[in-house]
PDB file of C-alpha atoms in Angstrom:
ATOM      1  CA  MET A 126    -134.598  20.820  16.139  1.00  0.00           C
ATOM      2  CA  VAL A 127    -135.993  23.003  18.920  1.00  0.00           C
ATOM      3  CA  LEU A 128    -136.457  25.865  16.491  1.00  0.00           C
ATOM      4  CA  LEU A 129    -138.940  23.948  14.398  1.00  0.00           C
ATOM      5  CA  SER A 130    -141.083  22.925  17.345  1.00  0.00           C
ATOM      6  CA  LEU A 131    -141.197  26.527  18.545  1.00  0.00           C
ATOM      7  CA  ALA A 132    -142.239  27.681  15.099  1.00  0.00           C
ATOM      8  CA  MET A 133    -145.108  25.187  15.100  1.00  0.00           C
ATOM      9  CA  LEU A 134    -146.172  26.401  18.537  1.00  0.00           C
ATOM     10  CA  LEU A 135    -146.143  30.004  17.390  1.00  0.00           C
ATOM     11  CA  ALA A 136    -148.086  29.188  14.255  1.00  0.00           C
ATOM     12  CA  LEU A 137    -150.845  27.687  16.383  1.00  0.00           C
ATOM     13  CA  THR A 138    -151.144  30.897  18.360  1.00  0.00           C
ATOM     14  CA  LEU A 139    -151.443  33.203  15.351  1.00  0.00           C
ATOM     15  CA  PRO A 140    -154.551  35.415  15.540  1.00  0.00           C
ATOM     16  CA  SER A 141    -157.592  34.013  13.717  1.00  0.00           C
ATOM     17  CA  LEU A 142    -159.300  36.031  11.028  1.00  0.00           C
ATOM     18  CA  SER A 143    -162.416  37.591  12.476  1.00  0.00           C
ATOM     19  CA  GLY A 144    -164.623  40.579  11.946  1.00  0.00           C
ATOM     20  CA  CYS A 145    -164.760  42.279   8.576  1.00  0.00           C
ATOM     21  CA  GLY A 146    -163.289  45.096   6.555  1.00  0.00           C
ATOM     22  CA  GLY A 147    -160.328  46.808   8.225  1.00  0.00           C
ATOM     23  CA  GLU A 148    -160.174  44.366  11.133  1.00  0.00           C
ATOM     24  CA  GLU A 149    -159.991  41.372   8.804  1.00  0.00           C
ATOM     25  CA  GLN A 150    -157.291  43.021   6.679  1.00  0.00           C
ATOM     26  CA  GLU A 151    -155.241  43.926   9.761  1.00  0.00           C
ATOM     27  CA  ALA A 152    -155.525  40.368  11.112  1.00  0.00           C
ATOM     28  CA  SER A 153    -154.422  39.014   7.734  1.00  0.00           C
ATOM     29  CA  GLN A 154    -151.375  41.300   7.630  1.00  0.00           C
ATOM     30  CA  SER A 155    -150.479  40.431  11.229  1.00  0.00           C
ATOM     31  CA  GLU A 156    -150.604  36.728  10.375  1.00  0.00           C
ATOM     32  CA  ALA A 157    -148.446  37.250   7.275  1.00  0.00           C
ATOM     33  CA  ALA A 158    -145.882  39.254   9.274  1.00  0.00           C
ATOM     34  CA  SER A 159    -145.763  36.554  11.970  1.00  0.00           C
ATOM     35  CA  LYS A 160    -145.182  33.834   9.396  1.00  0.00           C
ATOM     36  CA  ALA A 161    -142.404  35.903   7.789  1.00  0.00           C
ATOM     37  CA  ALA A 162    -140.738  36.410  11.177  1.00  0.00           C
ATOM     38  CA  ILE A 163    -140.921  32.686  11.966  1.00  0.00           C
ATOM     39  CA  ALA A 164    -139.498  31.750   8.555  1.00  0.00           C
ATOM     40  CA  PHE A 165    -136.609  34.195   9.039  1.00  0.00           C
ATOM     41  CA  LEU A 166    -135.763  32.998  12.549  1.00  0.00           C
ATOM     42  CA  ASP A 167    -135.920  29.363  11.472  1.00  0.00           C
ATOM     43  CA  ALA A 168    -133.554  30.164   8.591  1.00  0.00           C
ATOM     44  CA  LEU A 169    -131.092  31.684  11.078  1.00  0.00           C
ATOM     45  CA  GLY A 170    -131.322  28.707  13.418  1.00  0.00           C
ATOM     46  CA  ASN A 171    -130.969  26.169  10.613  1.00  0.00           C
ATOM     47  CA  GLN A 172    -128.259  28.271   8.940  1.00  0.00           C
ATOM     48  CA  ASP A 173    -130.236  28.237   5.703  1.00  0.00           C
ATOM     49  CA  VAL A 174    -128.016  30.852   4.085  1.00  0.00           C
ATOM     50  CA  GLY A 175    -129.235  30.010   0.581  1.00  0.00           C
ATOM     51  CA  ASN A 176    -132.581  31.745   1.169  1.00  0.00           C
ATOM     52  CA  LEU A 177    -131.461  34.351   3.663  1.00  0.00           C
ATOM     53  CA  ARG A 178    -130.732  37.306   1.349  1.00  0.00           C
ATOM     54  CA  SER A 179    -134.211  37.110  -0.171  1.00  0.00           C
ATOM     55  CA  MET A 180    -135.702  37.711   3.297  1.00  0.00           C
ATOM     56  CA  PHE A 181    -134.121  41.184   3.650  1.00  0.00           C
ATOM     57  CA  THR A 182    -135.305  44.441   2.113  1.00  0.00           C
ATOM     58  CA  ARG A 183    -133.120  45.957  -0.591  1.00  0.00           C
ATOM     59  CA  GLY A 184    -132.378  48.885   1.714  1.00  0.00           C
ATOM     60  CA  TYR A 185    -131.169  46.580   4.505  1.00  0.00           C
ATOM     61  CA  LEU A 186    -128.850  44.685   2.157  1.00  0.00           C
ATOM     62  CA  GLU A 187    -127.277  47.907   0.891  1.00  0.00           C
ATOM     63  CA  GLU A 188    -127.039  49.743   4.207  1.00  0.00           C
ATOM     64  CA  ASN A 189    -125.466  46.802   6.047  1.00  0.00           C
ATOM     65  CA  ASP A 190    -123.153  45.647   3.251  1.00  0.00           C
ATOM     66  CA  VAL A 191    -124.521  42.104   3.543  1.00  0.00           C
ATOM     67  CA  PRO A 192    -122.245  39.570   1.792  1.00  0.00           C
ATOM     68  CA  ASP A 193    -123.381  38.206  -1.563  1.00  0.00           C
ATOM     69  CA  PRO A 194    -123.640  35.294  -1.336  1.00  0.00           C
ATOM     70  CA  ILE A 195    -123.984  34.855   2.430  1.00  0.00           C
ATOM     71  CA  GLY A 196    -121.840  31.990   3.698  1.00  0.00           C
ATOM     72  CA  VAL A 197    -122.310  30.035   6.911  1.00  0.00           C
ATOM     73  CA  ASP A 198    -119.094  31.625   8.169  1.00  0.00           C
ATOM     74  CA  HIS A 199    -120.525  35.117   7.506  1.00  0.00           C
ATOM     75  CA  LEU A 200    -123.707  34.315   9.439  1.00  0.00           C
ATOM     76  CA  THR A 201    -121.762  32.772  12.311  1.00  0.00           C
ATOM     77  CA  ALA A 202    -119.574  35.873  12.602  1.00  0.00           C
ATOM     78  CA  ALA A 203    -122.561  38.255  12.440  1.00  0.00           C
ATOM     79  CA  LEU A 204    -124.801  36.356  14.852  1.00  0.00           C
ATOM     80  CA  GLY A 205    -123.414  33.137  16.311  1.00  0.00           C
ATOM     81  CA  TYR A 206    -125.385  29.905  16.658  1.00  0.00           C
ATOM     82  CA  VAL A 207    -129.092  30.266  17.473  1.00  0.00           C
ATOM     83  CA  LEU A 208    -130.412  27.665  19.900  1.00  0.00           C
ATOM     84  CA  SER A 209    -133.987  28.902  20.300  1.00  0.00           C
ATOM     85  CA  TYR A 210    -136.295  31.889  20.028  1.00  0.00           C
ATOM     86  CA  ARG A 211    -139.613  32.786  21.584  1.00  0.00           C
ATOM     87  CA  PHE A 212    -142.289  35.397  20.941  1.00  0.00           C
ATOM     88  CA  SER A 213    -146.084  35.578  21.081  1.00  0.00           C
ATOM     89  CA  PRO A 214    -147.701  37.001  17.922  1.00  0.00           C
ATOM     90  CA  ASP A 215    -150.624  38.274  20.001  1.00  0.00           C
ATOM     91  CA  GLN A 216    -148.493  40.114  22.560  1.00  0.00           C
ATOM     92  CA  ASP A 217    -145.062  40.741  21.024  1.00  0.00           C
ATOM     93  CA  LEU A 218    -145.913  41.756  17.462  1.00  0.00           C
ATOM     94  CA  VAL A 219    -147.046  45.317  16.752  1.00  0.00           C
ATOM     95  CA  LEU A 220    -148.434  46.177  13.327  1.00  0.00           C
ATOM     96  CA  GLU A 221    -147.830  49.751  12.157  1.00  0.00           C
ATOM     97  CA  GLY A 222    -149.200  49.987   8.632  1.00  0.00           C
ATOM     98  CA  ASP A 223    -146.530  48.620   6.295  1.00  0.00           C
ATOM     99  CA  ARG A 224    -144.190  48.059   9.225  1.00  0.00           C
ATOM    100  CA  SER A 225    -144.230  45.335  11.863  1.00  0.00           C
ATOM    101  CA  VAL A 226    -142.151  45.268  15.059  1.00  0.00           C
ATOM    102  CA  VAL A 227    -141.493  41.977  16.866  1.00  0.00           C
ATOM    103  CA  HIS A 228    -139.957  41.755  20.353  1.00  0.00           C
ATOM    104  CA  MET A 229    -138.529  38.349  21.260  1.00  0.00           C
ATOM    105  CA  GLU A 230    -136.175  36.282  23.370  1.00  0.00           C
ATOM    106  CA  LEU A 231    -133.263  34.858  21.378  1.00  0.00           C
ATOM    107  CA  GLU A 232    -130.860  32.266  22.776  1.00  0.00           C
ATOM    108  CA  VAL A 233    -127.413  32.172  21.149  1.00  0.00           C
ATOM    109  CA  THR A 234    -124.610  29.791  22.061  1.00  0.00           C
ATOM    110  CA  GLY A 235    -122.100  31.465  24.368  1.00  0.00           C
ATOM    111  CA  ARG A 236    -124.253  34.603  24.766  1.00  0.00           C
ATOM    112  CA  GLY A 237    -127.242  33.231  26.655  1.00  0.00           C
ATOM    113  CA  THR A 238    -130.776  34.557  26.168  1.00  0.00           C
ATOM    114  CA  ARG A 239    -131.285  38.177  25.180  1.00  0.00           C
ATOM    115  CA  GLU A 240    -134.188  40.412  24.239  1.00  0.00           C
ATOM    116  CA  GLU A 241    -133.941  41.402  20.574  1.00  0.00           C
ATOM    117  CA  THR A 242    -136.093  43.431  18.184  1.00  0.00           C
ATOM    118  CA  LEU A 243    -136.986  42.396  14.649  1.00  0.00           C
ATOM    119  CA  VAL A 244    -138.523  44.908  12.235  1.00  0.00           C
ATOM    120  CA  LEU A 245    -140.253  43.829   9.039  1.00  0.00           C
ATOM    121  CA  SER A 246    -141.429  46.094   6.226  1.00  0.00           C
ATOM    122  CA  ARG A 247    -143.670  45.392   3.242  1.00  0.00           C
ATOM    123  CA  GLU A 248    -141.719  45.410  -0.004  1.00  0.00           C
ATOM    124  CA  ASP A 249    -143.166  44.278  -3.335  1.00  0.00           C
ATOM    125  CA  GLY A 250    -146.169  42.889  -1.479  1.00  0.00           C
ATOM    126  CA  GLU A 251    -144.087  40.742   0.917  1.00  0.00           C
ATOM    127  CA  TRP A 252    -142.964  41.163   4.517  1.00  0.00           C
ATOM    128  CA  LYS A 253    -139.162  41.413   4.624  1.00  0.00           C
ATOM    129  CA  VAL A 254    -136.605  42.135   7.335  1.00  0.00           C
ATOM    130  CA  SER A 255    -135.552  45.785   7.495  1.00  0.00           C
ATOM    131  CA  SER A 256    -133.799  45.628  10.902  1.00  0.00           C
ATOM    132  CA  PHE A 257    -132.673  43.018  13.429  1.00  0.00           C
ATOM    133  CA  THR A 258    -130.737  44.013  16.517  1.00  0.00           C
ATOM    134  CA  ALA A 259    -129.045  40.596  16.901  1.00  0.00           C
ATOM    135  CA  LEU A 260    -127.181  40.798  13.583  1.00  0.00           C
ATOM    136  CA  ASP A 261    -123.902  42.684  13.174  1.00  0.00           C
ATOM    137  CA  TRP A 262    -122.551  42.314   9.633  1.00  0.00           C
ATOM    138  CA  SER A 263    -119.499  44.424  10.461  1.00  0.00           C
ATOM    139  CA  LYS A 264    -118.052  41.324  12.167  1.00  0.00           C
ATOM    140  CA  LYS A 265    -116.124  39.432   9.517  1.00  0.00           C
ATOM    141  CA  PRO A 266    -115.233  35.717   9.553  1.00  0.00           C
ATOM    142  CA  ALA A 267    -111.798  34.944  10.882  1.00  0.00           C
ATOM    143  CA  GLY A 268    -109.648  33.002   8.500  1.00  0.00           C
ATOM    144  CA  LYS A 269    -109.316  29.434   9.761  1.00  0.00           C
ATOM    145  CA  PRO A 270    -107.399  26.433   8.425  1.00  0.00           C
ATOM    146  CA  GLU A 271    -109.619  24.010   6.522  1.00  0.00           C
ATOM    147  CA  ALA A 272    -109.074  21.127   8.963  1.00  0.00           C
ATOM    148  CA  ARG A 273    -110.076  23.228  11.962  1.00  0.00           C
ATOM    149  CA  THR A 274    -113.214  24.391  10.141  1.00  0.00           C
ATOM    150  CA  GLU A 275    -114.155  20.780   9.393  1.00  0.00           C
ATOM    151  CA  VAL A 276    -113.636  19.780  13.026  1.00  0.00           C
ATOM    152  CA  GLU A 277    -115.687  22.740  14.264  1.00  0.00           C
ATOM    153  CA  GLN A 278    -118.648  21.845  12.065  1.00  0.00           C
ATOM    154  CA  ALA A 279    -118.448  18.134  12.857  1.00  0.00           C
ATOM    155  CA  LEU A 280    -118.345  18.833  16.594  1.00  0.00           C
ATOM    156  CA  ARG A 281    -121.240  21.297  16.430  1.00  0.00           C
ATOM    157  CA  ASP A 282    -123.364  18.802  14.493  1.00  0.00           C
ATOM    158  CA  PHE A 283    -122.572  16.102  17.064  1.00  0.00           C
ATOM    159  CA  LEU A 284    -123.374  18.368  20.029  1.00  0.00           C
ATOM    160  CA  ILE A 285    -126.643  19.498  18.455  1.00  0.00           C
ATOM    161  CA  ALA A 286    -127.564  15.837  17.966  1.00  0.00           C
ATOM    162  CA  CYS A 287    -126.842  15.240  21.652  1.00  0.00           C
ATOM    163  CA  VAL A 288    -129.042  18.160  22.714  1.00  0.00           C
ATOM    164  CA  ASP A 289    -131.816  16.950  20.402  1.00  0.00           C
ATOM    165  CA  GLY A 290    -131.419  13.292  21.439  1.00  0.00           C
ATOM    166  CA  ARG A 291    -130.825  12.008  17.889  1.00  0.00           C
ATOM    167  CA  THR A 292    -129.211   8.719  18.883  1.00  0.00           C
ATOM    168  CA  ASP A 293    -128.909   7.317  15.340  1.00  0.00           C
ATOM    169  CA  TYR A 294    -126.753  10.276  14.289  1.00  0.00           C
ATOM    170  CA  ILE A 295    -124.704  10.056  17.487  1.00  0.00           C
ATOM    171  CA  PHE A 296    -124.005   6.346  16.988  1.00  0.00           C
ATOM    172  CA  GLU A 297    -122.944   6.855  13.366  1.00  0.00           C
ATOM    173  CA  HIS A 298    -120.505   9.621  14.354  1.00  0.00           C
ATOM    174  CA  LEU A 299    -118.685   7.780  17.129  1.00  0.00           C
ATOM    175  CA  SER A 300    -115.331   6.269  16.195  1.00  0.00           C
ATOM    176  CA  ASP A 301    -114.896   2.499  15.854  1.00  0.00           C
ATOM    177  CA  ASP A 302    -112.536   2.531  18.824  1.00  0.00           C
ATOM    178  CA  TYR A 303    -115.116   4.298  20.972  1.00  0.00           C
ATOM    179  CA  ARG A 304    -117.839   1.811  20.067  1.00  0.00           C
ATOM    180  CA  GLN A 305    -115.581  -1.161  20.757  1.00  0.00           C
ATOM    181  CA  LYS A 306    -114.317   0.245  24.040  1.00  0.00           C
ATOM    182  CA  HIS A 307    -117.851   0.799  25.345  1.00  0.00           C
ATOM    183  CA  ARG A 308    -119.344  -2.238  23.588  1.00  0.00           C
ATOM    184  CA  LEU A 309    -121.845  -0.210  21.598  1.00  0.00           C
ATOM    185  CA  GLU A 310    -123.407  -2.329  18.882  1.00  0.00           C
ATOM    186  CA  LYS A 311    -126.467  -0.187  18.118  1.00  0.00           C
ATOM    187  CA  PRO A 312    -127.865   3.275  18.926  1.00  0.00           C
ATOM    188  CA  TRP A 313    -129.215   3.940  22.397  1.00  0.00           C
ATOM    189  CA  THR A 314    -132.955   4.120  22.907  1.00  0.00           C
ATOM    190  CA  SER A 315    -134.336   7.447  24.138  1.00  0.00           C
ATOM    191  CA  THR A 316    -134.574   6.086  27.674  1.00  0.00           C
ATOM    192  CA  GLU A 317    -131.046   4.675  27.579  1.00  0.00           C
ATOM    193  CA  PHE A 318    -129.643   7.930  26.200  1.00  0.00           C
ATOM    194  CA  SER A 319    -131.331   9.947  28.945  1.00  0.00           C
ATOM    195  CA  GLY A 320    -129.507   7.807  31.496  1.00  0.00           C
ATOM    196  CA  VAL A 321    -126.165   8.076  29.709  1.00  0.00           C
ATOM    197  CA  PHE A 322    -126.255  11.792  28.880  1.00  0.00           C
ATOM    198  CA  GLY A 323    -129.069  13.424  30.828  1.00  0.00           C
ATOM    199  CA  THR A 324    -130.837  16.562  29.601  1.00  0.00           C
ATOM    200  CA  ALA A 325    -128.648  19.228  27.985  1.00  0.00           C
ATOM    201  CA  ARG A 326    -129.810  22.768  27.286  1.00  0.00           C
ATOM    202  CA  SER A 327    -126.835  24.290  25.465  1.00  0.00           C
ATOM    203  CA  TYR A 328    -123.165  23.860  24.615  1.00  0.00           C
ATOM    204  CA  ASP A 329    -120.167  26.088  23.976  1.00  0.00           C
ATOM    205  CA  PHE A 330    -116.556  25.872  22.852  1.00  0.00           C
ATOM    206  CA  ASP A 331    -113.983  28.220  21.353  1.00  0.00           C
ATOM    207  CA  PRO A 332    -113.208  27.272  17.719  1.00  0.00           C
ATOM    208  CA  GLY A 333    -109.922  29.138  18.032  1.00  0.00           C
ATOM    209  CA  GLU A 334    -108.826  26.673  20.728  1.00  0.00           C
ATOM    210  CA  ILE A 335    -109.259  23.597  18.530  1.00  0.00           C
ATOM    211  CA  LYS A 336    -105.936  21.784  18.273  1.00  0.00           C
ATOM    212  CA  VAL A 337    -105.486  19.664  15.155  1.00  0.00           C
ATOM    213  CA  GLU A 338    -102.568  17.288  14.707  1.00  0.00           C
ATOM    214  CA  ASN A 339    -102.518  14.877  11.788  1.00  0.00           C
ATOM    215  CA  ASP A 340    -105.888  13.077  11.886  1.00  0.00           C
ATOM    216  CA  ALA A 341    -106.838  13.968  15.477  1.00  0.00           C
ATOM    217  CA  ALA A 342    -108.293  17.077  17.100  1.00  0.00           C
ATOM    218  CA  GLU A 343    -109.055  18.193  20.662  1.00  0.00           C
ATOM    219  CA  VAL A 344    -110.900  21.076  22.317  1.00  0.00           C
ATOM    220  CA  ASP A 345    -112.540  21.884  25.666  1.00  0.00           C
ATOM    221  CA  VAL A 346    -116.348  21.810  25.506  1.00  0.00           C
ATOM    222  CA  THR A 347    -118.817  23.191  28.048  1.00  0.00           C
ATOM    223  CA  ILE A 348    -122.348  21.807  28.271  1.00  0.00           C
ATOM    224  CA  GLU A 349    -125.214  23.133  30.385  1.00  0.00           C
ATOM    225  CA  PHE A 350    -127.438  20.432  31.853  1.00  0.00           C
ATOM    226  CA  GLY A 351    -130.815  20.782  33.534  1.00  0.00           C
ATOM    227  CA  THR A 352    -133.687  23.215  33.109  1.00  0.00           C
ATOM    228  CA  ARG A 353    -134.006  27.002  33.133  1.00  0.00           C
ATOM    229  CA  GLY A 354    -133.301  28.205  36.674  1.00  0.00           C
ATOM    230  CA  ASN A 355    -131.617  24.945  37.607  1.00  0.00           C
ATOM    231  CA  LEU A 356    -128.608  24.647  35.303  1.00  0.00           C
ATOM    232  CA  GLU A 357    -125.245  23.020  35.910  1.00  0.00           C
ATOM    233  CA  SER A 358    -122.245  23.468  33.622  1.00  0.00           C
ATOM    234  CA  GLU A 359    -119.626  20.824  32.933  1.00  0.00           C
ATOM    235  CA  THR A 360    -116.422  21.280  30.940  1.00  0.00           C
ATOM    236  CA  SER A 361    -114.417  18.390  29.496  1.00  0.00           C
ATOM    237  CA  ARG A 362    -111.876  17.686  26.784  1.00  0.00           C
ATOM    238  CA  VAL A 363    -113.392  16.195  23.631  1.00  0.00           C
ATOM    239  CA  ARG A 364    -111.329  14.351  21.022  1.00  0.00           C
ATOM    240  CA  LEU A 365    -112.189  13.665  17.382  1.00  0.00           C
ATOM    241  CA  VAL A 366    -110.427  11.503  14.817  1.00  0.00           C
ATOM    242  CA  LYS A 367    -110.644  11.569  11.044  1.00  0.00           C
ATOM    243  CA  LYS A 368    -111.818   8.529   9.101  1.00  0.00           C
ATOM    244  CA  GLY A 369    -111.704   9.127   5.389  1.00  0.00           C
ATOM    245  CA  LYS A 370    -113.297  12.562   4.955  1.00  0.00           C
ATOM    246  CA  THR A 371    -115.352  12.389   8.154  1.00  0.00           C
ATOM    247  CA  TRP A 372    -114.450  13.550  11.661  1.00  0.00           C
ATOM    248  CA  LEU A 373    -115.748  11.175  14.352  1.00  0.00           C
ATOM    249  CA  VAL A 374    -115.956  11.642  18.119  1.00  0.00           C
ATOM    250  CA  ASP A 375    -113.389   9.439  19.852  1.00  0.00           C
ATOM    251  CA  VAL A 376    -113.430  10.771  23.442  1.00  0.00           C
ATOM    252  CA  PHE A 377    -116.594  12.289  24.953  1.00  0.00           C
ATOM    253  CA  PRO A 378    -116.472  12.353  28.801  1.00  0.00           C
ATOM    254  CA  PHE A 379    -120.060  13.654  29.035  1.00  0.00           C
ATOM    255  CA  PHE A 380    -121.434  10.160  28.422  1.00  0.00           C
ATOM    256  CA  ILE A 381    -121.612   8.400  31.794  1.00  0.00           C
ATOM    257  CA  TYR A 382    -121.730   4.601  31.958  1.00  0.00           C
TER     258      TYR A 382
END
């Protein structure tokens, strides 16, 4: 995913250890704080809720009444879906003793890109999150029927695969009727997929608008195509059908033949 590539880029720009004494110790702590911030942001983007609580300070968990355990639905309600983040450890991270402040750009589906502040504090010898302006744990998950929840997750996974260009996953999650109608016998190559779908930057849809009837579901989806500063949005009705326990995409007007 995009998050992982950004994390690798940031890791390459971490300050090198130089000098001696206090300077070397400060550089080491700055590097450790940067790595902790990257690990936390990747966990948010990948919705790795299993490790998330361990990344917060005890004070943060208590003060914000963070769910135990944290579910994907809790994280989605508190934050949304992270598409990307960006910060420079050299320029955007400030070390203040046992406290580190990181200023970043965070892109969340449906909310665009915002400037957010992440604060880490040393606890038990580790850098842990003590504040993050993008998270609001007071927002609770809305109760949703099981079928609608399944459709929402299946559609998000499919859309993420489209943004990332993972054609094998896309092919496997198209319905048999769709493949037959469009004579698809194998996954597209990267070049073929670029011609069929183009370059997408983000997607959005309202889970509350998903309509489920028997083994079919529909919802309006908006996708942004292009590059930053030159974006075009398209909205179309997407249909999914259930085969066994899996929801497959049956109508996807964004693919142009």
